[in-house]
Amino acid sequence: MLLRTALTIGWMAALVVPPVVAQQAKARATANVDLDARFKEAQTSAPLADNLYKVGRKVAAVCAHCHGEGGTSIKPSIPNLAGQNPAYLLEQMRQFADGRRRNEFMEGMIRAMNSDEKIGMVLFYAAQPVAHQTTASPALTAKGQAYFEKTCVRCHGAAGRGNEQIARIAGQQPDYLRMTLHRYREDTGARAGSIMTPNTRQMSDADIEAVVAYVSSMP
Ligand code: HEC
Ligand code: HEC
């Protein structure tokens, strides 16, 4: 009787346990896989990129509450993710997760995502167009353009679209740009050790207003 029970359990376990164990092992492997290595893999494999894009589109439904459908955010204080550079997005997620970039809500959210969700989200948002708006006065915008061309072009590029490690700022939300530039200038610790701190130290409040007007209006 005992033996029969043991055999039955053994038989059931043989049927039930292996797939579950295999699934858990796979989930663990995916969660722990190095972000950069997995990202490179996705860049060289179209089918993998396709799958991760679909994962990312699902994740984005949660993010849409703040970052908007397709990553053009619903509030001027929340950054657009649409059109953002993939490596920059990935680096920000790493910084939220390890506490170098501080925002309580985003830190928790990013820590709950596995590598494939992060990379999928990056692939999804990078491919979305920025829905773009202009509201500032032409005079302020022109002043901002002059400042931008003197100081910011060197890294963010003439079109404000940055590169691998440098953020796209063109078309970014105005309140978010203003808050971020003040944080960098005042070195509040929200984004510790950024190269942006020495590059904003000379800015007056009026310079910031002008640059925000210009940058948020860039296509
Ligand atoms: C409740 C609102 C809210 C939700 C939901 C939300 N975010 Fe955010 N997110 C923010 C805010 C606010 C910031 C700006 C944080 C700061 O700099 O203080 C931000 C910043 C970011 C940034 C940095 C952008 C940049 O330009 O540097 C990334 C990346 C990001 N969020 C990804 C996500 C992802 C992925 C999701 C969904 C899984 C998500 N967010 C959901 C509010 C939200
Ligand atoms: C020496 C290179 C360099 C210069 C010059 C520079 N930036 Fe940056 N900027 C960066 C890098 C790198 C980042 C990536 C974020 C980080 O490390 O904090 C960044 C990030 C930003 C962000 C945050 C983007 C986001 O999505 O959160 C804004 C806004 C910004 N820069 C605006 C400017 C403006 C405006 C100027 C000119 C006054 C400027 N930058 C000059 C390198 C530079």
Coordinates of C-alpha atoms and ligand atoms in Angstrom, one line a residue:
M1 CA 0.0 0.0 0.0
L2 CA 2.7 2.4 1.1
L3 CA 4.8 1.3 -1.9
R4 CA 1.9 1.8 -4.2
T5 CA 1.3 5.3 -2.9
A6 CA 4.9 6.1 -3.2
L7 CA 4.9 4.8 -6.8
T8 CA 1.8 6.8 -7.6
I9 CA 3.3 10.0 -6.2
G10 CA 6.5 9.2 -8.1
W11 CA 4.6 8.7 -11.3
M12 CA 2.6 11.9 -10.8
A13 CA 5.8 13.8 -10.0
A14 CA 7.4 12.5 -13.1
L15 CA 4.5 13.9 -15.1
V16 CA 4.0 17.1 -13.3
V17 CA 7.2 18.3 -11.7
P18 CA 9.7 18.3 -14.6
P19 CA 7.9 20.9 -16.8
V20 CA 7.4 23.2 -13.7
V21 CA 11.0 22.8 -12.7
A22 CA 12.1 23.4 -16.2
Q23 CA 9.9 26.5 -16.4
Q24 CA 11.3 27.9 -13.1
A25 CA 14.9 27.3 -14.2
K26 CA 14.2 29.1 -17.5
A27 CA 12.5 32.0 -15.7
R28 CA 15.5 32.3 -13.4
A29 CA 18.0 32.1 -16.2
T30 CA 16.1 34.9 -18.1
A31 CA 15.8 37.1 -15.0
N32 CA 19.5 36.9 -14.2
V33 CA 20.9 37.1 -17.7
D34 CA 23.1 40.1 -18.2
L35 CA 21.1 42.9 -19.7
D36 CA 23.7 44.0 -22.2
A37 CA 24.4 40.5 -23.4
R38 CA 20.7 39.8 -23.9
F39 CA 20.2 43.2 -25.6
K40 CA 23.1 42.3 -28.0
E41 CA 21.5 38.9 -28.7
A42 CA 18.2 40.7 -29.5
Q43 CA 20.0 43.1 -31.9
T44 CA 21.4 40.2 -33.9
S45 CA 18.4 37.9 -33.9
A46 CA 15.2 39.3 -35.6
P47 CA 12.9 36.5 -34.2
L48 CA 14.1 37.2 -30.7
A49 CA 13.7 40.9 -31.1
D50 CA 10.2 40.3 -32.5
N51 CA 9.3 38.2 -29.4
L52 CA 10.7 40.7 -27.0
Y53 CA 9.0 43.6 -28.7
K54 CA 5.7 41.8 -28.1
V55 CA 6.6 41.3 -24.4
G56 CA 7.5 45.0 -24.3
R57 CA 4.2 46.1 -25.8
K58 CA 2.3 44.2 -23.1
V59 CA 4.5 45.8 -20.3
A60 CA 3.8 49.2 -21.9
A61 CA 0.1 48.9 -21.1
V62 CA 1.1 49.4 -17.4
C63 CA 3.4 52.2 -18.1
A64 CA 0.8 53.9 -20.3
H65 CA -1.0 55.2 -17.1
C66 CA 1.8 57.8 -16.9
H67 CA 4.0 57.6 -20.0
G68 CA 1.0 57.5 -22.3
E69 CA 0.0 55.2 -25.1
G70 CA 3.1 54.7 -27.3
G71 CA 5.3 56.6 -24.8
T72 CA 4.2 60.2 -25.4
S73 CA 3.4 61.0 -21.8
I74 CA 0.1 62.3 -20.6
K75 CA 1.6 65.0 -18.3
P76 CA 4.3 67.6 -18.9
S77 CA 6.0 66.4 -15.7
I78 CA 6.5 62.8 -16.9
P79 CA 9.1 62.0 -19.5
N80 CA 8.2 60.7 -23.0
L81 CA 9.8 57.3 -23.6
A82 CA 8.8 57.4 -27.3
G83 CA 11.8 57.7 -29.7
Q84 CA 14.3 57.4 -26.8
N85 CA 17.6 55.8 -27.5
P86 CA 17.6 52.1 -26.5
A87 CA 20.9 52.0 -24.7
Y88 CA 20.1 55.1 -22.7
L89 CA 16.7 53.6 -21.6
L90 CA 18.5 50.4 -20.6
E91 CA 21.0 52.3 -18.6
Q92 CA 18.3 54.4 -16.8
M93 CA 16.6 51.1 -15.8
R94 CA 19.9 49.8 -14.4
Q95 CA 20.3 53.0 -12.5
F96 CA 16.8 53.0 -11.0
A97 CA 17.3 49.3 -10.0
D98 CA 20.7 49.9 -8.2
G99 CA 19.7 53.2 -6.7
R100 CA 22.0 55.5 -8.6
R101 CA 18.9 57.2 -9.9
R102 CA 16.3 58.0 -7.3
N103 CA 12.6 57.9 -7.8
E104 CA 10.8 55.7 -5.3
F105 CA 8.0 54.7 -7.6
M106 CA 10.1 54.0 -10.7
E107 CA 12.7 52.1 -8.6
G108 CA 10.1 49.6 -7.3
M109 CA 8.5 49.3 -10.8
I110 CA 11.8 48.5 -12.5
R111 CA 13.0 46.1 -9.9
A112 CA 9.9 44.0 -10.5
M113 CA 10.7 43.6 -14.2
N114 CA 12.9 40.8 -15.6
S115 CA 15.5 41.3 -18.3
D116 CA 13.3 40.3 -21.2
E117 CA 10.6 42.7 -20.1
K118 CA 13.1 45.5 -19.8
I119 CA 14.6 44.9 -23.2
G120 CA 11.2 44.4 -24.8
M121 CA 10.0 47.7 -23.3
V122 CA 13.1 49.4 -24.7
L123 CA 12.6 48.0 -28.2
F124 CA 9.0 48.9 -28.1
Y125 CA 9.4 52.6 -27.0
A126 CA 12.5 53.3 -29.2
A127 CA 10.3 52.4 -32.2
Q128 CA 7.4 54.7 -31.4
P129 CA 7.1 58.2 -32.9
V130 CA 7.2 61.2 -30.6
A131 CA 3.9 63.1 -30.8
H132 CA 5.2 66.5 -30.7
Q133 CA 3.9 69.9 -29.6
T134 CA 5.0 73.5 -29.5
T135 CA 3.6 76.1 -27.1
A136 CA 6.4 78.5 -26.2
S137 CA 6.9 82.0 -27.7
P138 CA 9.2 82.3 -30.8
A139 CA 11.4 84.8 -29.0
L140 CA 12.1 82.5 -26.0
T141 CA 12.6 79.6 -28.4
A142 CA 15.2 81.5 -30.4
K143 CA 17.1 82.4 -27.2
G144 CA 17.0 78.8 -26.2
Q145 CA 18.3 77.7 -29.6
A146 CA 21.3 80.0 -29.3
Y147 CA 22.1 78.6 -25.9
F148 CA 21.6 75.0 -27.1
E149 CA 23.9 75.5 -30.0
K150 CA 26.6 77.0 -27.8
T151 CA 26.6 74.4 -25.0
C152 CA 24.4 71.3 -25.6
V153 CA 25.0 70.4 -29.3
R154 CA 28.4 68.9 -28.5
C155 CA 26.9 65.9 -26.8
H156 CA 23.2 65.8 -27.7
G157 CA 23.7 66.6 -31.4
A158 CA 22.3 69.3 -33.6
A159 CA 18.9 67.5 -33.8
G160 CA 18.8 66.9 -30.0
R161 CA 18.6 63.2 -30.5
G162 CA 21.7 62.1 -28.6
N163 CA 23.4 58.7 -29.3
E164 CA 23.9 55.3 -27.7
Q165 CA 24.5 56.6 -24.1
I166 CA 23.2 60.1 -24.4
A167 CA 19.5 60.9 -24.1
R168 CA 17.3 62.1 -26.9
I169 CA 16.0 65.4 -25.5
A170 CA 14.2 66.7 -28.7
G171 CA 10.5 66.9 -28.1
Q172 CA 10.8 66.0 -24.4
Q173 CA 8.1 67.2 -22.0
P174 CA 8.7 70.8 -20.8
D175 CA 8.1 70.4 -17.1
Y176 CA 10.2 67.3 -17.0
L177 CA 13.0 69.1 -18.8
R178 CA 12.8 72.0 -16.4
M179 CA 12.8 69.7 -13.3
T180 CA 15.6 67.6 -14.6
L181 CA 17.9 70.6 -15.5
H182 CA 17.3 72.1 -12.0
R183 CA 18.2 68.8 -10.4
Y184 CA 21.4 68.5 -12.4
R185 CA 22.4 72.1 -11.7
E186 CA 21.6 71.9 -8.0
D187 CA 23.1 68.4 -7.8
T188 CA 20.3 67.1 -5.6
G189 CA 21.4 63.5 -5.7
A190 CA 18.4 62.3 -7.7
R191 CA 20.8 61.5 -10.5
A192 CA 24.1 61.3 -8.7
G193 CA 27.4 61.8 -10.5
S194 CA 25.9 62.8 -13.8
I195 CA 28.1 64.5 -16.4
M196 CA 25.2 66.9 -16.8
T197 CA 26.0 68.5 -13.4
P198 CA 29.2 70.3 -14.6
N199 CA 27.4 71.1 -17.8
T200 CA 24.4 72.9 -16.2
R201 CA 26.3 74.8 -13.4
Q202 CA 26.6 78.0 -15.4
M203 CA 22.9 78.1 -16.4
S204 CA 20.7 80.9 -15.0
D205 CA 17.0 80.2 -14.4
A206 CA 16.3 82.3 -17.5
D207 CA 18.7 80.1 -19.5
I208 CA 16.9 77.0 -18.4
E209 CA 13.5 78.5 -19.4
A210 CA 14.8 79.4 -22.8
V211 CA 16.4 76.0 -23.4
V212 CA 13.3 74.2 -22.2
A213 CA 11.2 76.2 -24.7
Y214 CA 13.6 75.3 -27.6
V215 CA 14.3 71.7 -26.8
S216 CA 10.6 70.7 -26.2
S217 CA 9.8 72.2 -29.6
M218 CA 12.4 70.2 -31.5
P219 CA 10.9 67.6 -33.8
Ligands
HEC1 C1 2.7 56.5 -11.7 C2 3.4 57.0 -12.9 C3 4.4 56.1 -13.7 C4 4.3 54.9 -14.1 C5 3.0 53.9 -14.0 C6 5.5 54.5 -14.8 N1 6.4 55.6 -14.7 FE1 8.3 55.7 -15.5 N2 8.5 57.6 -14.8 C7 7.6 58.3 -14.1 C8 8.1 59.5 -13.6 C9 7.5 60.6 -12.8 C10 9.5 59.6 -14.1 C11 10.5 60.6 -13.9 C12 11.3 60.2 -12.7 C13 12.3 61.2 -12.2 O1 13.2 61.6 -13.0 O2 12.1 61.6 -11.1 C14 9.7 58.3 -14.9 C15 10.9 58.0 -15.5 C16 11.0 56.8 -16.3 C17 12.2 56.5 -17.1 C18 13.4 57.4 -17.3 C19 13.2 58.3 -18.6 C20 14.2 59.3 -18.9 O3 14.0 60.0 -19.9 O4 15.3 59.3 -18.3 C21 12.0 55.3 -17.6 C22 13.0 54.5 -18.5 C23 10.7 54.8 -17.2 N3 10.1 55.8 -16.4 C24 10.2 53.6 -17.5 C25 8.9 53.1 -17.1 C26 8.4 51.8 -17.4 C27 9.1 50.8 -18.3 C28 7.2 51.8 -16.8 C29 6.2 50.6 -16.9 C30 6.7 49.3 -16.5 C31 6.9 53.0 -16.1 N4 8.0 53.8 -16.3 C32 5.8 53.3 -15.4 C33 6.3 57.9 -13.8 C34 5.8 56.6 -14.0
HEC2 C1 29.5 66.4 -22.1 C2 28.3 65.9 -22.7 C3 26.9 66.7 -22.4 C4 26.6 68.0 -22.6 C5 27.6 69.1 -23.0 C6 25.2 68.1 -22.3 N1 24.7 66.9 -22.0 FE1 22.8 66.5 -21.4 N2 23.3 64.6 -21.0 C7 24.5 64.0 -21.3 C8 24.4 62.6 -20.9 C9 25.6 61.6 -21.0 C10 23.1 62.4 -20.4 C11 22.6 61.0 -19.8 C12 22.0 61.0 -18.5 C13 22.9 61.1 -17.2 O1 24.0 60.5 -17.2 O2 22.5 61.8 -16.3 C14 22.4 63.6 -20.5 C15 21.1 63.8 -20.1 C16 20.4 65.0 -20.3 C17 19.0 65.2 -19.9 C18 18.1 64.1 -19.3 C19 17.3 63.4 -20.3 C20 16.2 62.5 -19.7 O3 15.5 61.9 -20.6 O4 16.1 62.4 -18.5 C21 18.7 66.4 -20.3 C22 17.3 67.1 -20.1 C23 19.8 67.0 -20.8 N3 20.9 66.2 -20.8 C24 19.9 68.3 -21.4 C25 21.0 69.0 -21.7 C26 21.1 70.4 -22.1 C27 19.9 71.3 -22.1 C28 22.4 70.7 -22.3 C29 23.0 72.0 -22.6 C30 22.8 73.1 -21.6 C31 23.2 69.4 -22.1 N4 22.3 68.5 -21.8 C32 24.5 69.3 -22.3 C33 25.6 64.6 -21.8 C34 25.7 66.0 -22.0

